[in-house]
CSV table of C-alpha atoms in Angstrom, one decimal:
chain,number,residue,atom,x,y,z
A,1,VAL,CA,10.3,-22.9,-27.1
A,2,ASN,CA,7.5,-24.4,-25.3
A,3,HIS,CA,6.1,-27.7,-26.5
A,4,GLU,CA,2.5,-27.8,-25.3
A,5,ARG,CA,-1.1,-29.2,-25.5
A,6,ASN,CA,-3.4,-27.0,-26.1
A,7,ARG,CA,-6.1,-27.5,-23.5
A,8,PHE,CA,-8.8,-25.5,-25.2
A,9,GLU,CA,-8.6,-27.5,-28.4
A,10,PRO,CA,-11.9,-29.2,-29.4
A,11,SER,CA,-10.5,-32.2,-30.6
A,12,PRO,CA,-7.1,-32.6,-28.6
A,13,PRO,CA,-4.4,-34.8,-30.0
A,14,ARG,CA,-3.9,-38.2,-28.9
A,15,SER,CA,-0.2,-37.7,-28.3
A,16,TRP,CA,1.5,-34.6,-27.9
A,17,SER,CA,5.2,-33.1,-27.1
A,18,ALA,CA,5.4,-32.0,-23.6
A,19,GLY,CA,8.3,-29.6,-22.3
A,20,MET,CA,11.1,-27.0,-23.5
A,21,ALA,CA,13.4,-27.3,-26.4
A,22,ILE,CA,16.7,-25.6,-26.7
A,23,TRP,CA,17.5,-24.0,-30.3
A,24,ASP,CA,21.4,-22.9,-31.4
A,25,VAL,CA,20.6,-19.9,-33.3
A,26,ALA,CA,24.0,-18.9,-34.0
A,27,ARG,CA,23.3,-19.6,-37.8
A,28,PRO,CA,20.0,-17.7,-37.9
A,29,GLU,CA,19.5,-19.3,-41.4
A,30,ARG,CA,19.8,-22.8,-40.1
A,31,PRO,CA,18.5,-22.8,-36.4
A,32,THR,CA,19.2,-26.6,-34.7
A,33,GLN,CA,17.6,-28.0,-32.0
A,34,ILE,CA,20.3,-28.9,-29.1
A,35,GLY,CA,18.4,-29.8,-26.2
A,36,PHE,CA,14.9,-31.0,-24.4
A,37,LEU,CA,13.5,-30.9,-20.9
A,38,GLU,CA,10.6,-33.4,-20.7
A,39,THR,CA,7.8,-32.0,-18.6
A,40,PRO,CA,5.2,-34.7,-18.4
A,41,GLY,CA,1.4,-33.8,-18.9
A,42,THR,CA,0.2,-31.1,-21.0
A,43,GLY,CA,3.9,-29.3,-21.0
A,44,VAL,CA,5.2,-25.8,-21.0
A,45,HIS,CA,3.0,-23.0,-21.5
A,46,ARG,CA,5.6,-19.9,-21.4
A,47,MET,CA,9.0,-19.6,-20.0
A,48,THR,CA,11.6,-16.6,-18.9
A,49,TRP,CA,14.9,-16.8,-20.3
A,50,TRP,CA,16.8,-13.6,-20.5
A,51,GLU,CA,20.3,-14.3,-19.6
A,52,GLY,CA,22.4,-15.9,-17.3
A,53,ARG,CA,22.1,-19.6,-16.4
A,54,HIS,CA,18.5,-19.9,-15.2
A,55,ALA,CA,15.2,-20.3,-17.2
A,56,TYR,CA,12.0,-19.8,-15.3
A,57,VAL,CA,9.5,-22.5,-16.6
A,58,SER,CA,5.4,-22.9,-16.4
A,59,GLY,CA,5.1,-26.7,-16.7
A,60,THR,CA,3.6,-29.7,-15.8
A,61,ASP,CA,4.7,-33.0,-14.1
A,62,GLU,CA,3.0,-36.2,-12.9
A,63,GLY,CA,1.6,-35.8,-9.5
A,64,TYR,CA,0.8,-32.2,-9.8
A,65,ARG,CA,-2.4,-30.4,-10.4
A,66,GLY,CA,-2.1,-27.7,-13.4
A,67,ARG,CA,1.2,-25.7,-14.1
A,68,PHE,CA,3.9,-24.7,-11.6
A,69,LEU,CA,7.4,-23.0,-11.3
A,70,ARG,CA,10.3,-25.3,-12.7
A,71,ILE,CA,13.6,-23.5,-12.6
A,72,VAL,CA,16.1,-25.0,-14.9
A,73,ASP,CA,19.8,-24.8,-15.1
A,74,LEU,CA,21.0,-24.0,-18.7
A,75,THR,CA,24.6,-24.0,-17.9
A,76,ASP,CA,24.9,-27.0,-20.5
A,77,PRO,CA,21.8,-26.1,-23.1
A,78,THR,CA,22.3,-29.5,-24.6
A,79,HIS,CA,21.2,-30.9,-21.2
A,80,PRO,CA,18.7,-28.7,-19.5
A,81,ARG,CA,18.3,-29.6,-16.0
A,82,GLU,CA,15.7,-28.6,-13.0
A,83,VAL,CA,17.3,-27.3,-9.9
A,84,GLY,CA,14.3,-26.0,-8.2
A,85,ARG,CA,10.6,-26.0,-8.5
A,86,TRP,CA,7.4,-23.9,-6.4
A,87,TRP,CA,3.7,-25.1,-6.4
A,88,PHE,CA,0.8,-23.1,-5.1
A,89,PRO,CA,-0.5,-24.9,-1.8
A,90,GLY,CA,-3.0,-27.5,-3.2
A,91,GLN,CA,-1.4,-28.6,-6.4
A,92,HIS,CA,0.6,-31.2,-5.3
A,93,THR,CA,-2.0,-34.1,-6.0
A,94,ALA,CA,0.7,-36.7,-5.1
A,95,GLY,CA,1.5,-35.4,-1.8
A,96,GLY,CA,-1.8,-35.8,-0.8
A,97,GLU,CA,-2.6,-32.2,-1.2
A,98,ALA,CA,-6.2,-30.8,-1.9
A,99,PRO,CA,-7.1,-27.5,-4.0
A,100,THR,CA,-7.0,-24.5,-1.5
A,101,TRP,CA,-9.0,-22.4,-4.1
A,102,ASP,CA,-12.7,-22.0,-4.5
A,103,GLU,CA,-14.8,-24.4,-6.8
A,104,GLY,CA,-14.6,-23.4,-10.5
A,105,ARG,CA,-11.2,-21.6,-10.2
A,106,GLU,CA,-7.6,-22.8,-11.1
A,107,ALA,CA,-4.5,-22.2,-9.2
A,108,MET,CA,-1.7,-22.6,-11.8
A,109,LEU,CA,1.4,-20.5,-13.1
A,110,HIS,CA,1.1,-18.9,-16.2
A,111,HIS,CA,4.4,-17.4,-16.2
A,112,ALA,CA,6.8,-16.0,-13.8
A,113,LEU,CA,9.3,-12.5,-14.4
A,114,PRO,CA,12.5,-12.1,-12.3
A,115,ALA,CA,13.9,-8.9,-11.0
A,116,GLY,CA,17.1,-9.4,-8.6
A,117,ASP,CA,16.3,-11.9,-6.1
A,118,ARG,CA,12.8,-12.0,-6.6
A,119,LEU,CA,10.4,-13.7,-9.1
A,120,TYR,CA,7.1,-12.2,-9.8
A,121,CYS,CA,4.6,-14.7,-10.7
A,122,GLY,CA,0.8,-14.3,-12.4
A,123,TRP,CA,-0.8,-17.6,-10.7
A,124,TRP,CA,-4.0,-17.6,-12.9
A,125,ASP,CA,-7.1,-18.0,-10.6
A,126,ALA,CA,-5.0,-17.0,-7.6
A,127,GLY,CA,-3.3,-13.8,-8.3
A,128,LEU,CA,-0.1,-12.4,-7.4
A,129,VAL,CA,2.8,-14.7,-6.3
A,130,ILE,CA,6.2,-13.1,-5.1
A,131,LEU,CA,9.1,-15.7,-4.5
A,132,ASP,CA,12.7,-15.2,-3.1
A,133,ILE,CA,15.0,-16.9,-5.8
A,134,GLY,CA,18.1,-15.7,-3.9
A,135,ASP,CA,18.5,-19.6,-3.9
A,136,PRO,CA,17.2,-21.1,-7.2
A,137,GLU,CA,17.4,-24.6,-5.8
A,138,LYS,CA,15.0,-23.6,-2.8
A,139,PRO,CA,12.5,-20.8,-4.2
A,140,VAL,CA,10.6,-19.2,-1.1
A,141,LEU,CA,7.2,-17.4,-0.8
A,142,VAL,CA,7.7,-14.1,0.1
A,143,SER,CA,3.9,-13.0,-0.5
A,144,HIS,CA,0.7,-13.8,-2.4
A,145,LEU,CA,-1.8,-11.1,-2.8
A,146,ASP,CA,-5.5,-12.5,-4.2
A,147,PHE,CA,-7.1,-9.8,-6.0
A,148,GLY,CA,-10.6,-11.3,-5.2
A,149,ALA,CA,-13.7,-12.8,-6.8
A,150,ASP,CA,-13.6,-10.1,-10.0
A,151,SER,CA,-10.3,-11.0,-10.8
A,152,GLY,CA,-9.3,-14.5,-12.9
A,153,ASN,CA,-6.8,-15.6,-15.3
A,154,THR,CA,-4.0,-13.6,-13.9
A,155,HIS,CA,-1.3,-13.6,-16.8
A,156,SER,CA,1.5,-11.0,-16.5
A,157,ALA,CA,3.2,-9.6,-13.4
A,158,PHE,CA,5.8,-7.2,-14.5
A,159,PRO,CA,8.1,-5.2,-11.9
A,160,MET,CA,8.7,-1.8,-13.2
A,161,PRO,CA,12.4,-1.3,-13.6
A,162,GLY,CA,13.8,0.7,-11.3
A,163,ARG,CA,10.5,1.4,-9.4
A,164,GLU,CA,8.6,-0.2,-6.5
A,165,ILE,CA,5.5,-1.5,-8.5
A,166,VAL,CA,4.4,-4.2,-10.4
A,167,VAL,CA,1.9,-4.1,-13.4
A,168,VAL,CA,-0.7,-7.2,-13.1
A,169,THR,CA,-2.8,-8.2,-16.1
A,170,ASP,CA,-5.8,-10.8,-15.9
A,171,GLU,CA,-6.2,-12.2,-19.2
A,172,GLN,CA,-9.6,-11.4,-21.0
A,173,LEU,CA,-10.8,-15.4,-22.2
A,174,THR,CA,-13.2,-15.9,-24.9
A,175,ARG,CA,-15.2,-17.7,-22.7
A,176,PHE,CA,-15.6,-14.5,-20.1
A,177,ILE,CA,-16.9,-12.1,-22.9
A,178,GLY,CA,-18.8,-9.9,-20.6
A,179,THR,CA,-16.9,-10.2,-17.6
A,180,GLN,CA,-14.2,-7.3,-18.3
A,181,ARG,CA,-10.7,-8.4,-16.9
A,182,HIS,CA,-8.5,-5.7,-15.7
A,183,VAL,CA,-5.1,-4.5,-15.2
A,184,ARG,CA,-3.9,-3.5,-11.9
A,185,VAL,CA,-0.9,-1.4,-10.4
A,186,VAL,CA,0.4,-2.8,-7.2
A,187,ASP,CA,2.7,-1.5,-4.7
A,188,VAL,CA,5.7,-3.7,-3.6
A,189,ALA,CA,7.6,-1.4,-1.6
A,190,ASP,CA,7.0,-3.8,1.2
A,191,ASP,CA,6.8,-7.0,-0.9
A,192,THR,CA,5.7,-9.0,2.1
A,193,ALA,CA,2.3,-6.9,1.8
A,194,PRO,CA,1.6,-5.9,-1.4
A,195,ARG,CA,-1.0,-3.9,-2.1
A,196,VAL,CA,-3.4,-2.3,-4.9
A,197,LEU,CA,-2.7,1.4,-5.9
A,198,ALA,CA,-5.1,1.3,-9.5
A,199,GLN,CA,-6.7,-0.2,-12.0
A,200,PHE,CA,-5.7,0.8,-15.6
A,201,PRO,CA,-8.6,2.5,-17.1
A,202,VAL,CA,-11.0,0.4,-19.8
A,203,PRO,CA,-11.0,1.5,-23.1
A,204,PRO,CA,-14.5,2.5,-24.7
A,205,GLY,CA,-16.1,0.2,-27.0
A,206,ASP,CA,-19.4,-2.3,-27.2
A,207,HIS,CA,-17.5,-5.2,-27.7
A,208,HIS,CA,-18.8,-7.3,-24.9
A,209,ARG,CA,-22.2,-6.5,-26.2
A,210,ARG,CA,-21.3,-7.8,-29.7
A,211,GLY,CA,-19.6,-11.1,-28.2
A,212,ILE,CA,-16.1,-9.9,-29.0
A,213,ARG,CA,-12.7,-10.8,-26.9
A,214,PHE,CA,-12.0,-7.5,-25.8
A,215,GLY,CA,-9.5,-6.9,-22.8
A,216,PRO,CA,-5.9,-7.1,-21.5
A,217,HIS,CA,-3.3,-9.7,-22.2
A,218,ASN,CA,0.3,-9.4,-21.9
A,219,VAL,CA,2.8,-6.4,-21.6
A,220,HIS,CA,6.1,-5.7,-23.0
A,221,GLU,CA,8.4,-7.0,-20.4
A,222,MET,CA,11.6,-4.9,-21.0
A,223,ARG,CA,13.9,-7.8,-21.7
A,224,PRO,CA,17.7,-6.9,-22.2
A,225,GLY,CA,18.1,-5.2,-25.4
A,226,SER,CA,14.7,-3.9,-25.4
A,227,LEU,CA,13.0,-0.5,-24.8
A,228,ILE,CA,13.3,0.2,-20.9
A,229,ASP,CA,11.2,2.7,-20.0
A,230,PRO,CA,10.3,2.8,-16.0
A,231,ASP,CA,7.1,4.9,-16.9
A,232,LEU,CA,5.8,3.5,-20.1
A,233,VAL,CA,3.7,0.7,-20.3
A,234,TYR,CA,2.9,-1.2,-23.9
A,235,LEU,CA,-0.2,-3.6,-23.4
A,236,THR,CA,-2.3,-5.6,-26.3
A,237,TYR,CA,-6.0,-5.4,-25.7
A,238,PHE,CA,-7.0,-8.2,-28.0
A,239,ALA,CA,-9.9,-6.4,-30.0
A,240,GLY,CA,-8.7,-3.4,-28.5
A,241,GLY,CA,-5.5,-3.2,-30.2
A,242,LEU,CA,-2.2,-1.6,-28.5
A,243,ARG,CA,-2.4,0.6,-26.0
A,244,ALA,CA,0.2,2.8,-24.4
A,245,TYR,CA,-0.1,4.2,-20.6
A,246,ASP,CA,1.8,6.6,-18.8
A,247,LEU,CA,2.6,5.3,-15.1
A,248,SER,CA,4.4,8.5,-14.0
A,249,ASP,CA,2.1,8.7,-11.0
A,250,PRO,CA,1.3,4.8,-10.5
A,251,ALA,CA,-1.9,5.8,-8.3
A,252,ALA,CA,-3.0,7.4,-11.7
A,253,PRO,CA,-2.1,5.3,-14.9
A,254,VAL,CA,-3.1,7.4,-18.0
A,255,GLU,CA,-3.6,6.2,-21.8
A,256,VAL,CA,-1.5,8.4,-23.8
A,257,ALA,CA,-1.6,6.4,-27.4
A,258,HIS,CA,-3.3,3.5,-29.0
A,259,ILE,CA,-3.6,1.6,-32.5
A,260,VAL,CA,-6.3,-0.7,-33.6
A,261,PRO,CA,-5.7,-2.1,-36.7
A,262,ASP,CA,-8.5,-3.2,-39.3
A,263,PRO,CA,-9.0,-6.6,-38.7
A,264,PRO,CA,-7.7,-9.7,-41.2
A,265,PRO,CA,-10.1,-10.6,-44.0
A,266,GLY,CA,-12.8,-13.0,-42.4
A,267,ARG,CA,-12.4,-11.9,-39.1
A,268,GLU,CA,-14.6,-9.3,-37.0
A,269,ALA,CA,-12.2,-7.7,-35.0
A,270,ILE,CA,-8.3,-7.7,-34.4
A,271,GLN,CA,-7.0,-9.7,-31.8
A,272,LEU,CA,-3.5,-8.2,-30.6
A,273,ASN,CA,-1.8,-10.7,-28.3
A,274,ASP,CA,2.1,-10.2,-27.9
A,275,VAL,CA,3.9,-7.2,-27.9
A,276,THR,CA,7.9,-6.2,-27.8
A,277,ALA,CA,9.3,-2.9,-28.1
A,278,THR,CA,13.1,-1.8,-29.3
A,279,PRO,CA,14.8,1.2,-28.0
A,280,ASP,CA,14.6,2.9,-31.5
A,281,GLY,CA,10.7,3.4,-31.2
A,282,LEU,CA,9.7,0.4,-32.8
A,283,VAL,CA,7.0,-1.8,-31.4
A,284,TYR,CA,6.3,-5.3,-32.6
A,285,VAL,CA,2.9,-6.8,-32.1
A,286,THR,CA,1.4,-10.3,-33.0
A,287,ASP,CA,-2.3,-11.2,-34.0
A,288,ARG,CA,-3.8,-14.1,-32.1
A,289,HIS,CA,-6.1,-15.0,-35.1
A,290,ARG,CA,-4.4,-15.1,-38.8
A,291,GLY,CA,-3.5,-11.3,-38.6
A,292,GLY,CA,0.3,-12.0,-38.7
A,293,LEU,CA,2.8,-9.5,-37.5
A,294,TYR,CA,2.5,-5.9,-36.9
A,295,ILE,CA,5.2,-3.3,-36.9
A,296,VAL,CA,4.4,0.1,-35.1
A,297,ARG,CA,6.3,3.3,-34.7
A,298,HIS,CA,5.5,5.4,-31.2
A,299,ASP,CA,6.9,8.9,-31.9
A,300,ARG,CA,7.0,10.3,-28.4
């Protein structure tokens, strides 16, 4: 579980807990915190731990600018310990580094997703970063793909299972309403030279004109035990609801289904945020603002 100060709060608290908590849920009715990894600064935003020994954590530390990768060994979950880290050039301010990115932008890790000995990272305003994690104590840069000035807030970089493509989302932030963010399909057959194959089509609507947050956020990440489908992408789109895309032809993504629930009372629009799907055809989606949990059946 992440502990983090929300950097967008208008009145941030004077103190907060920053890091990652480990919980024992062997008895679901009595979850118990058993460990904690402190990350000085604003804390941990997201982390990926699906199975095995290592968690891939997007966290902060003293002497660094923004979030970066911290690889954490969970062999003893009561004492999680960092064993490796990687940061984008320019983030290590205590090491004398200065930003290597344009003014007004920020290079920092949103979160990372593993596939074999590769780690696919959405590096906010810097785009896609691919790391070699064959040795978790010494992650090594494989490649970096900057999507250009029309990209920003790169969020998810999901490697489609059994395929040589990665689906990369740019998050639609509230303060960028009117600037449409996109989802890209990236060819990683040669992961030292990734290249963009296509963009997902943008759903229709006048949301930007009405000042409503309408754009991509997260995808179903196909964790072990969840729905694994190498051709199907579930994507949350804030006011655009939940969208499903067929990637049989990665150069031509096709929307095959969508659902946009009515907004909760007092809200102008739905704001669907995170999504996970199960093998039995159920899709679980959360709303960012007071909408709660939605359970959707997708009969394909």
